[in-house]
Short mmCIF file of C-alpha atoms and ligand atoms in Angstrom, two decimals:
data_model
loop_
_atom_site.label_atom_id
_atom_site.label_comp_id
_atom_site.label_asym_id
_atom_site.label_seq_id
_atom_site.Cartn_x
_atom_site.Cartn_y
_atom_site.Cartn_z
CA UNK F 1 18.20 17.72 0.35
CA UNK F 2 15.62 19.91 2.07
CA UNK F 3 13.61 18.26 4.83
CA UNK F 4 10.43 16.78 3.44
CA UNK F 5 7.44 18.11 5.34
CA UNK F 6 4.20 16.15 5.21
CA UNK F 7 1.52 18.52 3.84
CA UNK F 8 -0.94 17.51 6.58
CA UNK F 9 -1.08 17.31 10.34
CA UNK F 10 -2.28 14.36 12.35
CA UNK F 11 -5.63 14.35 14.14
CA UNK F 12 -6.12 10.69 14.92
CA UNK F 13 -3.37 8.20 15.63
CA UNK F 14 -2.96 4.45 15.75
CA UNK F 15 -0.32 3.10 18.11
CA UNK F 16 2.49 0.97 16.72
CA UNK F 17 3.63 -2.02 18.73
CA UNK F 18 7.30 -2.85 19.15
CA UNK F 19 8.30 -6.49 19.33
CA UNK F 20 11.61 -7.99 20.40
CA UNK F 21 13.85 -9.90 18.04
CA UNK F 22 13.02 -13.10 19.98
CA UNK F 23 9.30 -12.48 19.48
CA UNK F 24 9.79 -11.85 15.79
CA UNK F 25 11.79 -15.05 15.49
CA UNK F 26 8.86 -17.00 16.95
CA UNK F 27 6.32 -15.08 14.84
CA UNK F 28 8.29 -15.87 11.67
CA UNK F 29 8.45 -19.50 12.62
CA UNK F 30 4.69 -19.68 13.30
CA UNK F 31 3.98 -17.98 9.95
CA UNK F 32 6.11 -20.47 8.01
CA UNK F 33 8.37 -17.51 7.06
CA UNK F 34 5.55 -16.10 4.90
CA UNK F 35 4.94 -12.44 5.79
CA UNK F 36 1.35 -12.59 4.48
CA UNK F 37 0.64 -14.96 7.39
CA UNK F 38 1.85 -12.58 10.11
CA UNK F 39 -0.91 -10.75 12.03
CA UNK F 40 -0.74 -6.99 11.37
CA UNK F 41 -0.40 -6.25 15.10
CA UNK F 42 3.01 -7.88 15.00
CA UNK F 43 4.26 -5.52 12.27
CA UNK F 44 5.98 -2.23 13.10
CA UNK F 45 6.07 -0.62 9.64
CA UNK F 46 3.81 -2.23 7.04
CA UNK F 47 5.02 -1.74 3.47
CA UNK F 48 3.20 -4.79 2.09
CA UNK F 49 1.00 -2.64 -0.14
CA UNK F 50 -0.22 0.89 -0.84
CA UNK F 51 -3.66 -0.55 -1.64
CA UNK F 52 -6.53 0.27 0.71
CA UNK F 53 -4.04 1.38 3.36
CA UNK F 54 -4.30 5.17 2.94
CA UNK F 55 -5.15 7.51 5.80
CA UNK F 56 -8.36 9.36 5.02
CA UNK F 57 -8.71 13.10 5.51
CA UNK F 58 -11.10 15.03 7.73
CA UNK F 59 -13.04 15.94 4.58
CA UNK F 60 -13.36 12.29 3.59
CA UNK F 61 -14.57 11.29 7.05
CA UNK F 62 -17.00 14.21 7.07
CA UNK F 63 -18.29 13.22 3.62
CA UNK F 64 -18.87 9.68 4.85
CA UNK F 65 -21.48 11.01 7.26
CA UNK F 66 -23.30 12.35 4.19
CA UNK F 67 -23.39 8.90 2.60
CA UNK F 68 -26.81 8.26 1.06
CA UNK F 69 -27.54 4.59 1.60
CA UNK F 70 -30.59 4.41 -0.68
CA UNK F 71 -30.66 1.21 -2.69
CA UNK F 72 -31.40 3.05 -5.94
CA UNK F 73 -30.47 6.54 -7.07
CA UNK F 74 -28.56 7.57 -3.92
CA UNK F 75 -27.18 11.11 -3.99
CA UNK F 76 -23.67 9.83 -3.16
CA UNK F 77 -23.51 8.09 -6.53
CA UNK F 78 -24.40 11.26 -8.40
CA UNK F 79 -21.71 13.18 -6.49
CA UNK F 80 -19.12 10.56 -7.41
CA UNK F 81 -20.33 10.46 -11.01
CA UNK F 82 -19.90 14.23 -11.34
CA UNK F 83 -16.32 14.08 -10.00
CA UNK F 84 -15.34 11.14 -12.22
CA UNK F 85 -16.93 12.60 -15.35
CA UNK F 86 -15.21 15.93 -14.76
CA UNK F 87 -11.86 14.19 -14.34
CA UNK F 88 -12.07 11.47 -16.99
CA UNK F 89 -14.69 12.65 -19.45
CA UNK F 90 -16.14 9.13 -19.59
CA UNK F 91 -19.91 8.97 -20.07
CA UNK F 92 -20.55 5.81 -18.07
CA UNK F 93 -19.29 5.46 -14.51
CA UNK F 94 -19.87 2.06 -12.93
CA UNK F 95 -18.87 1.57 -9.27
CA UNK F 96 -17.44 -1.79 -8.18
CA UNK F 97 -16.20 -3.09 -4.84
CA UNK F 98 -12.56 -2.92 -5.98
CA UNK F 99 -10.40 -2.82 -9.09
CA UNK F 100 -10.42 -6.53 -9.87
CA UNK F 101 -14.25 -6.59 -9.91
CA UNK F 102 -14.16 -3.92 -12.65
CA UNK F 103 -11.61 -6.04 -14.53
CA UNK F 104 -13.72 -9.16 -14.17
CA UNK F 105 -16.82 -7.46 -15.57
CA UNK F 106 -14.92 -5.80 -18.43
CA UNK F 107 -13.18 -9.00 -19.54
CA UNK F 108 -16.32 -11.12 -19.14
CA UNK F 109 -18.08 -8.81 -21.56
CA UNK F 110 -15.21 -8.34 -24.02
CA UNK F 111 -12.97 -11.43 -24.01
CA UNK F 112 -13.44 -14.83 -25.60
CA UNK F 113 -11.12 -17.88 -25.76
CA UNK F 114 -8.33 -17.19 -28.24
CA UNK F 115 -8.41 -13.42 -27.69
CA UNK F 116 -5.23 -11.52 -26.83
CA UNK F 117 -5.05 -8.53 -24.47
CA UNK F 118 -1.82 -6.50 -24.53
CA UNK F 119 -0.71 -4.18 -21.71
CA UNK F 120 2.55 -2.39 -20.91
CA UNK F 121 2.67 -4.84 -17.98
CA UNK F 122 -0.39 -6.61 -16.62
CA UNK F 123 -0.95 -6.55 -12.89
CA UNK F 124 -1.55 -10.09 -11.57
CA UNK F 125 -5.33 -9.66 -11.09
CA UNK F 126 -5.66 -8.27 -14.62
CA UNK F 127 -3.71 -11.16 -16.08
CA UNK F 128 -5.64 -13.71 -13.99
CA UNK F 129 -9.03 -12.29 -15.00
CA UNK F 130 -8.07 -12.36 -18.69
CA UNK F 131 -6.78 -15.91 -18.46
CA UNK F 132 -9.93 -16.90 -16.56
CA UNK F 133 -11.87 -16.01 -19.75
CA UNK F 134 -9.60 -18.24 -21.83
CA UNK F 135 -7.87 -15.22 -23.41
CA UNK F 136 -4.13 -14.48 -23.41
CA UNK F 137 -2.53 -11.60 -21.49
CA UNK F 138 0.58 -10.23 -23.21
CA UNK F 139 3.09 -7.79 -21.68
CA UNK F 140 4.71 -5.27 -24.04
CA UNK F 141 7.13 -3.24 -21.88
CA UNK F 142 10.06 -1.36 -23.40
CA UNK F 143 12.85 -3.94 -23.94
CA UNK F 144 15.40 -1.63 -22.28
CA UNK F 145 13.23 -1.48 -19.13
CA UNK F 146 14.49 -5.01 -18.34
CA UNK F 147 17.71 -3.38 -17.11
CA UNK F 148 16.87 -2.43 -13.53
CA UNK F 149 19.82 -0.02 -13.37
CA UNK F 150 18.95 2.00 -16.46
CA UNK F 151 17.47 5.47 -15.89
CA UNK F 152 14.62 6.35 -18.24
CA UNK F 153 12.17 9.19 -17.63
CA UNK F 154 9.24 7.04 -18.70
CA UNK F 155 10.35 3.51 -18.08
CA UNK F 156 6.74 2.31 -17.79
CA UNK F 157 5.95 3.02 -21.46
CA UNK F 158 4.49 0.45 -23.81
CA UNK F 159 6.61 -0.79 -26.73
CA UNK F 160 4.52 0.69 -29.55
CA UNK F 161 6.37 -1.14 -32.35
CA UNK F 162 5.75 -4.45 -30.55
CA UNK F 163 2.07 -3.55 -30.24
CA UNK F 164 1.84 -2.91 -33.98
CA UNK F 165 3.56 -6.22 -34.66
CA UNK F 166 1.25 -8.10 -32.29
CA UNK F 167 -1.82 -6.66 -33.99
CA UNK F 168 -0.45 -7.66 -37.43
CA UNK F 169 0.28 -11.17 -36.17
CA UNK F 170 -2.90 -11.85 -34.19
CA UNK F 171 -5.36 -9.75 -36.21
CA UNK F 172 -7.24 -6.76 -34.81
CA UNK F 173 -10.46 -8.78 -34.46
CA UNK F 174 -8.75 -11.03 -31.92
CA UNK F 175 -7.72 -8.11 -29.74
CA UNK F 176 -10.82 -6.83 -27.93
CA UNK F 177 -8.92 -4.05 -26.14
CA UNK F 178 -5.45 -2.71 -25.42
CA UNK F 179 -4.62 -1.68 -21.84
CA UNK F 180 -1.98 0.64 -20.44
CA UNK F 181 -1.29 0.56 -16.70
CA UNK F 182 -0.41 3.91 -15.12
CA UNK F 183 1.90 3.85 -13.34
CA UNK F 184 3.35 0.51 -14.38
CA UNK F 185 3.12 -1.32 -11.04
CA UNK F 186 4.62 -4.67 -12.02
CA UNK F 187 7.29 -2.78 -13.98
CA UNK F 188 8.61 -0.92 -10.91
CA UNK F 189 5.96 1.78 -10.40
CA UNK F 190 7.38 3.59 -13.42
CA UNK F 191 5.40 6.28 -15.26
CA UNK F 192 4.00 6.26 -18.79
CA UNK F 193 4.40 9.43 -20.87
CA UNK F 194 1.60 11.33 -22.52
CA UNK F 195 3.44 10.93 -25.84
CA UNK F 196 3.50 7.16 -25.39
CA UNK F 197 -0.23 7.10 -24.62
CA UNK F 198 -0.85 9.19 -27.74
CA UNK F 199 1.28 6.85 -29.86
CA UNK F 200 -0.57 3.79 -28.50
CA UNK F 201 -3.88 5.53 -29.15
CA UNK F 202 -2.88 6.27 -32.76
CA UNK F 203 -2.23 2.55 -33.32
CA UNK F 204 -5.39 1.31 -31.57
CA UNK F 205 -7.57 3.90 -33.32
CA UNK F 206 -6.19 2.89 -36.71
CA UNK F 207 -7.17 -0.72 -36.01
CA UNK F 208 -10.48 0.10 -34.34
CA UNK F 209 -9.43 -1.38 -30.98
CA UNK F 210 -10.53 0.37 -27.76
CA UNK F 211 -7.78 1.64 -25.45
CA UNK F 212 -8.27 1.26 -21.69
CA UNK F 213 -6.24 2.69 -18.85
CA UNK F 214 -5.65 0.62 -15.72
CA UNK F 215 -5.74 3.93 -13.89
CA UNK F 216 -5.03 2.94 -10.23
CA UNK F 217 -2.14 5.42 -9.87
CA UNK F 218 -3.18 8.02 -12.44
CA UNK F 219 -2.31 11.00 -10.22
CA UNK F 220 1.23 9.81 -9.46
CA UNK F 221 1.65 9.22 -13.20
CA UNK F 222 0.38 12.75 -13.94
CA UNK F 223 2.89 14.23 -11.49
CA UNK F 224 5.79 12.40 -13.14
CA UNK F 225 4.64 13.76 -16.51
CA UNK F 226 4.62 17.27 -15.05
CA UNK F 227 8.16 16.79 -13.72
CA UNK F 228 9.67 15.10 -16.76
CA UNK F 229 7.84 16.33 -19.85
CA UNK F 230 8.72 19.99 -20.45
CA UNK F 231 5.62 20.35 -22.61
CA UNK F 232 3.49 19.72 -19.51
CA UNK F 233 5.43 21.68 -16.87
CA UNK F 234 2.86 24.49 -16.89
CA UNK F 235 -0.16 22.20 -16.51
CA UNK F 236 -1.86 21.22 -13.26
CA UNK F 237 -1.90 17.53 -12.30
CA UNK F 238 -5.63 17.53 -13.01
CA UNK F 239 -5.14 18.94 -16.50
CA UNK F 240 -2.52 16.30 -17.23
CA UNK F 241 -4.76 13.55 -15.87
CA UNK F 242 -7.57 14.84 -18.07
CA UNK F 243 -5.29 14.59 -21.10
CA UNK F 244 -4.37 11.03 -20.16
CA UNK F 245 -8.02 9.99 -19.85
CA UNK F 246 -8.96 11.85 -23.04
CA UNK F 247 -6.72 9.47 -25.00
CA UNK F 248 -8.55 6.40 -23.67
CA UNK F 249 -11.91 4.85 -24.48
CA UNK F 250 -12.44 3.61 -20.95
CA UNK F 251 -10.69 2.65 -17.72
CA UNK F 252 -10.61 0.28 -14.83
CA UNK F 253 -9.69 1.84 -11.51
CA UNK F 254 -8.92 0.67 -8.00
CA UNK F 255 -9.99 3.46 -5.63
CA UNK F 256 -7.76 1.78 -3.02
CA UNK F 257 -4.76 3.57 -4.52
CA UNK F 258 -5.06 7.10 -5.95
CA UNK F 259 -8.43 7.89 -4.36
CA UNK F 260 -7.27 7.53 -0.73
CA UNK F 261 -10.13 5.08 -0.13
CA UNK F 262 -9.94 1.86 1.88
CA UNK F 263 -12.18 0.06 -0.61
CA UNK F 264 -13.75 0.65 -4.03
CA UNK F 265 -13.29 0.56 -7.76
CA UNK F 266 -14.66 1.95 -11.00
CA UNK F 267 -15.30 0.78 -14.55
CA UNK F 268 -15.74 3.60 -17.06
CA UNK F 269 -16.52 3.66 -20.76
CA UNK F 270 -17.86 5.85 -23.54
CA UNK F 271 -19.51 2.88 -25.26
CA UNK F 272 -23.28 2.82 -24.58
CA UNK F 273 -23.78 -0.79 -25.70
CA UNK F 274 -20.90 -2.03 -23.58
CA UNK F 275 -22.13 -0.06 -20.57
CA UNK F 276 -25.50 -1.82 -20.79
CA UNK F 277 -23.87 -5.26 -20.88
CA UNK F 278 -21.59 -4.26 -17.99
CA UNK F 279 -24.36 -2.92 -15.78
CA UNK F 280 -26.43 -6.06 -16.41
CA UNK F 281 -23.54 -8.14 -15.14
CA UNK F 282 -22.89 -5.67 -12.31
CA UNK F 283 -26.41 -6.19 -10.97
CA UNK F 284 -25.77 -9.92 -10.94
CA UNK F 285 -22.42 -9.84 -9.14
CA UNK F 286 -21.86 -6.45 -7.44
CA UNK F 287 -25.13 -4.60 -6.94
CA UNK F 288 -27.43 -1.96 -8.36
CA UNK F 289 -25.59 0.48 -10.69
CA UNK F 290 -25.79 3.40 -8.25
CA UNK F 291 -23.82 1.61 -5.54
CA UNK F 292 -22.13 -1.39 -7.21
CA UNK F 293 -20.83 -3.36 -4.25
CA UNK F 294 -20.12 -0.34 -2.05
CA UNK F 295 -21.90 1.57 0.68
CA UNK F 296 -22.97 5.14 -0.13
CA UNK F 297 -20.37 6.38 2.35
CA UNK F 298 -17.61 4.63 0.38
CA UNK F 299 -18.73 6.45 -2.78
CA UNK F 300 -18.41 9.73 -0.85
CA UNK F 301 -14.89 8.89 0.35
CA UNK F 302 -13.83 8.12 -3.23
CA UNK F 303 -15.39 11.32 -4.61
CA UNK F 304 -13.49 13.48 -2.11
CA UNK F 305 -10.28 11.41 -2.44
CA UNK F 306 -10.21 11.82 -6.22
CA UNK F 307 -10.07 15.59 -5.78
CA UNK F 308 -7.57 15.58 -2.90
CA UNK F 309 -5.11 13.32 -4.68
CA UNK F 310 -4.54 15.94 -7.38
CA UNK F 311 -3.30 18.58 -4.91
CA UNK F 312 0.18 19.58 -6.17
CA UNK F 313 1.52 19.91 -2.60
CA UNK F 314 0.47 16.35 -1.84
CA UNK F 315 1.87 14.90 -5.07
CA UNK F 316 5.15 16.74 -4.70
CA UNK F 317 5.55 15.37 -1.18
CA UNK F 318 4.45 11.88 -2.22
CA UNK F 319 6.91 11.48 -5.07
CA UNK F 320 9.73 13.20 -3.15
CA UNK F 321 9.20 10.93 -0.15
CA UNK F 322 9.29 7.72 -2.19
CA UNK F 323 12.34 9.05 -4.05
CA UNK F 324 14.03 9.87 -0.73
CA UNK F 325 13.76 6.26 0.40
CA UNK F 326 15.01 5.02 -2.96
CA UNK F 327 17.96 7.42 -3.23
CA UNK F 328 19.12 6.93 0.35
CA UNK F 329 19.37 3.18 0.04
CA UNK F 330 20.58 3.11 -3.58
CA UNK F 331 23.29 5.72 -3.04
CA UNK F 332 24.56 3.63 -0.11
CA UNK F 333 24.91 0.58 -2.35
CA UNK F 334 21.55 -1.22 -2.26
CA UNK F 335 20.54 -1.93 -5.88
CA UNK F 336 17.00 -0.73 -6.61
CA UNK F 337 14.94 -0.53 -9.77
CA UNK F 338 16.04 2.84 -11.09
CA UNK F 339 14.75 5.46 -11.05
CA UNK F 340 12.53 5.31 -7.92
CA UNK F 341 8.87 4.68 -8.75
CA UNK F 342 5.80 6.52 -7.50
CA UNK F 343 4.24 4.29 -4.87
CA UNK F 344 7.07 1.90 -4.08
CA UNK F 345 10.77 1.14 -4.11
CA UNK F 346 11.84 -2.21 -5.53
CA UNK F 347 15.12 -3.75 -4.38
CA UNK F 348 16.85 -5.91 -7.00
CA UNK F 349 17.66 -8.90 -4.81
CA UNK F 350 19.39 -10.94 -7.52
CA UNK F 351 22.02 -8.17 -7.49
CA UNK F 352 22.04 -7.59 -3.76
CA UNK F 353 22.27 -11.28 -2.81
CA UNK F 354 24.13 -12.91 -5.73
CA UNK F 355 25.09 -15.85 -3.49
CA UNK F 356 21.43 -16.96 -3.28
CA UNK F 357 20.25 -18.66 -6.50
CA UNK F 358 16.79 -17.86 -7.85
CA UNK F 359 15.41 -21.23 -6.82
CA UNK F 360 16.32 -20.33 -3.22
CA UNK F 361 14.25 -17.13 -3.39
CA UNK F 362 16.62 -14.21 -2.67
CA UNK F 363 13.81 -11.62 -2.38
CA UNK F 364 11.90 -13.81 0.06
CA UNK F 365 15.10 -14.17 2.08
CA UNK F 366 15.51 -10.39 2.23
CA UNK F 367 11.83 -9.88 3.15
CA UNK F 368 12.24 -12.28 6.08
CA UNK F 369 15.50 -10.67 7.19
CA UNK F 370 14.04 -7.15 7.09
CA UNK F 371 11.17 -8.28 9.29
CA UNK F 372 13.44 -10.18 11.64
CA UNK F 373 15.81 -7.23 11.96
CA UNK F 374 13.36 -4.33 12.14
CA UNK F 375 9.71 -5.46 12.12
CA UNK F 376 9.22 -4.11 8.58
CA UNK F 377 6.88 -5.98 6.23
CA UNK F 378 7.53 -5.87 2.48
CA UNK F 379 6.53 -8.17 -0.36
CA UNK F 380 8.45 -10.54 -2.61
CA UNK F 381 7.85 -10.02 -6.34
CA UNK F 382 9.93 -12.74 -7.91
CA UNK F 383 10.13 -16.51 -8.16
CA UNK F 384 7.83 -17.13 -5.20
CA UNK F 385 5.10 -15.02 -6.81
CA UNK F 386 5.62 -15.88 -10.48
CA UNK F 387 7.53 -19.18 -10.44
CA UNK F 388 9.73 -19.79 -13.44
CA UNK F 389 8.21 -16.91 -15.41
CA UNK F 390 9.58 -14.32 -12.95
CA UNK F 391 11.64 -11.74 -14.79
CA UNK F 392 13.37 -10.34 -11.71
CA UNK F 393 13.85 -11.11 -8.03
CA UNK F 394 12.42 -7.96 -6.47
CA UNK F 395 11.47 -6.91 -2.97
CA UNK F 396 8.76 -4.22 -3.07
CA UNK F 397 8.52 -1.60 -0.34
CA UNK F 398 5.12 -0.02 -1.05
CA UNK F 399 4.35 3.19 0.81
CA UNK F 400 0.80 3.66 2.14
CA UNK F 401 -0.50 7.19 1.42
CA UNK F 402 -0.35 9.80 4.23
CA UNK F 403 0.32 7.08 6.83
CA UNK F 404 4.00 7.16 7.73
CA UNK F 405 6.09 10.21 8.57
CA UNK F 406 9.56 11.17 7.46
CA UNK F 407 11.04 9.59 10.61
CA UNK F 408 9.37 6.29 9.81
CA UNK F 409 10.97 6.46 6.37
CA UNK F 410 14.35 7.25 7.97
CA UNK F 411 13.93 4.19 10.18
CA UNK F 412 13.26 2.08 7.07
CA UNK F 413 16.39 3.48 5.38
CA UNK F 414 18.55 2.75 8.44
CA UNK F 415 17.16 -0.76 8.81
CA UNK F 416 17.77 -1.65 5.16
CA UNK F 417 21.34 -0.33 5.34
CA UNK F 418 21.99 -2.38 8.49
CA UNK F 419 20.66 -5.52 6.80
CA UNK F 420 22.79 -4.70 3.75
CA UNK F 421 25.91 -4.74 5.98
CA UNK F 422 25.39 -8.41 6.76
CA UNK F 423 23.93 -9.47 3.41
CA UNK F 424 26.60 -12.15 2.94
CA UNK F 425 25.15 -14.06 5.88
CA UNK F 426 21.58 -14.12 4.54
CA UNK F 427 20.57 -17.58 3.36
CA UNK F 428 17.88 -18.83 1.00
CA UNK F 429 14.66 -20.74 1.60
CA UNK F 430 12.84 -23.74 0.29
CA UNK F 431 9.09 -24.18 0.04
CA UNK F 432 7.62 -26.87 2.30
CA UNK F 433 3.93 -26.38 1.46
CA UNK F 434 2.19 -24.60 -1.40
CA UNK F 435 -1.31 -24.30 -2.87
CA UNK F 436 -1.91 -24.97 -6.61
CA UNK F 437 -2.10 -21.26 -7.57
CA UNK F 438 -1.21 -17.81 -6.19
CA UNK F 439 1.18 -19.62 -3.90
CA UNK F 440 2.79 -16.50 -2.47
CA UNK F 441 -0.25 -15.82 -0.27
CA UNK F 442 -0.12 -19.06 1.68
CA UNK F 443 3.06 -21.05 0.95
CA UNK F 444 5.24 -22.06 3.93
CA UNK F 445 9.03 -21.98 3.86
CA UNK F 446 12.04 -23.48 5.58
CA UNK F 447 15.30 -21.54 6.04
CA UNK F 448 18.26 -23.34 4.51
CA UNK F 449 20.92 -22.55 7.09
CA UNK F 450 21.78 -20.33 10.02
CA UNK F 451 20.45 -16.79 10.03
CA UNK F 452 22.56 -13.67 10.62
CA UNK F 453 23.05 -12.47 14.18
N1 LIG H 501 -4.27 -2.92 -11.28
C1 LIG H 501 -3.12 -2.57 -10.67
C2 LIG H 501 -2.04 -1.90 -11.47
C3 LIG H 501 -2.94 -2.83 -9.30
O1 LIG H 501 -1.80 -2.47 -8.71
C4 LIG H 501 -3.99 -3.46 -8.59
C5 LIG H 501 -3.83 -3.79 -7.16
C6 LIG H 501 -5.18 -3.80 -9.26
C7 LIG H 501 -5.27 -3.51 -10.62
C8 LIG H 501 -6.32 -4.48 -8.59
O2 LIG H 501 -7.02 -3.61 -7.76
O3 LIG H 501 -6.74 -4.59 -5.47
O4 LIG H 501 -8.59 -2.97 -5.99
O5 LIG H 501 -8.68 -5.26 -6.88
N2 LIG H 501 -2.71 -3.77 -6.58
C9 LIG H 501 -2.42 -4.02 -5.17
C10 LIG H 501 -0.92 -4.00 -4.96
C11 LIG H 501 -3.11 -5.19 -4.59
O6 LIG H 501 -0.50 -4.35 -3.83
O7 LIG H 501 -0.18 -3.60 -5.85
P1 LIG H 501 -7.80 -4.15 -6.45
#
């Protein structure tokens, strides 16, 4: 493979701090073996999330100085509105402080107890916000996507036949909207095809149900479409993204992902009546509609980020770099969710550590071992996070945008392969303390027997 060159150079740096294995042992102990409870200064490479962790560009920082902090009608809002309308075509652009605030407002306005909201796979905040309204969140991934080893070009697609069946069973009036998450984060960062979106749209339109995109990683999804759908090979990422948005009636968006921003979100719709209800609620919970929970400078950073993210050189590097990490560990025997996703690599820990039963949290055990061995922070997506409803025992390595270089990625590859060598010695955990919900953020653990040396 050709060397991957980052399509940027570095103007401002943040030092990384090395720790010794003894220090990390103590740090793990103090954190109750929960990596969320480790201070960031004690982490060497932080792959906990790609959300809000991007490096901003010179243009973004420059734009922030232009931020108009007027309470009402600030120029920064109009700049952002122009960029979003050009990209998405949506008439109403409502800024929020992050993605989940947009979800909360949307579901408060649309959902009632007894309603059902399907998605290819709901992200946890989406599911939680739907359930908070007394409605039911239903995942409709492709059945074959359950096989982590299967290669599909568009493994994030929604099961359209299952959607049709659900609508027949529940009744269209009980389904206030259908969502499709691009890329499918909880399903392995896998893309959704334009054909699948069109097929979903045909069903929702026939039943008069609005279709929403959870558009956090729309640009990565557009790049995968360009690579894998021959009909789109001649289109720019922006043109593909425009086609994706054109199939939807609205979107929720976390600007902390594919807008290179450290904070921010958007709620968009073409429905005038809905937009009025949403902005009324926005004023109550987020702020005036021309800033919605953000500073003017944040709106500027998002506006510039939304244009930068669609640069083909950036997207090519981004997807190649994530794929490089995935291929190098998978080809050396570490089972990952195949094929590599856009923003993250997911290790299938039930396969890698078959000697640790699910109730002893194999992905948590690997997360702890990777930190102990190399100072790398990742996140468990399995039985710790989802309890008995977990479908897989995954360890997610999410790659912050424009933050780490190729040598950092090589270090991650080497570290994972070293840990893989001694995987037989890795032991499970039990939970000693846990809160009533979202336990993964604050639970404490106890290792079950000696750790590898
Ligand atoms: N939808 C998806 C698909 C997401 O991945 C996230 C966040 C959200 C909505 C919520 O956005 O954080 O701005 O409120 N995902 C992060 C992650 C936290 O680590 O995957 P938010």
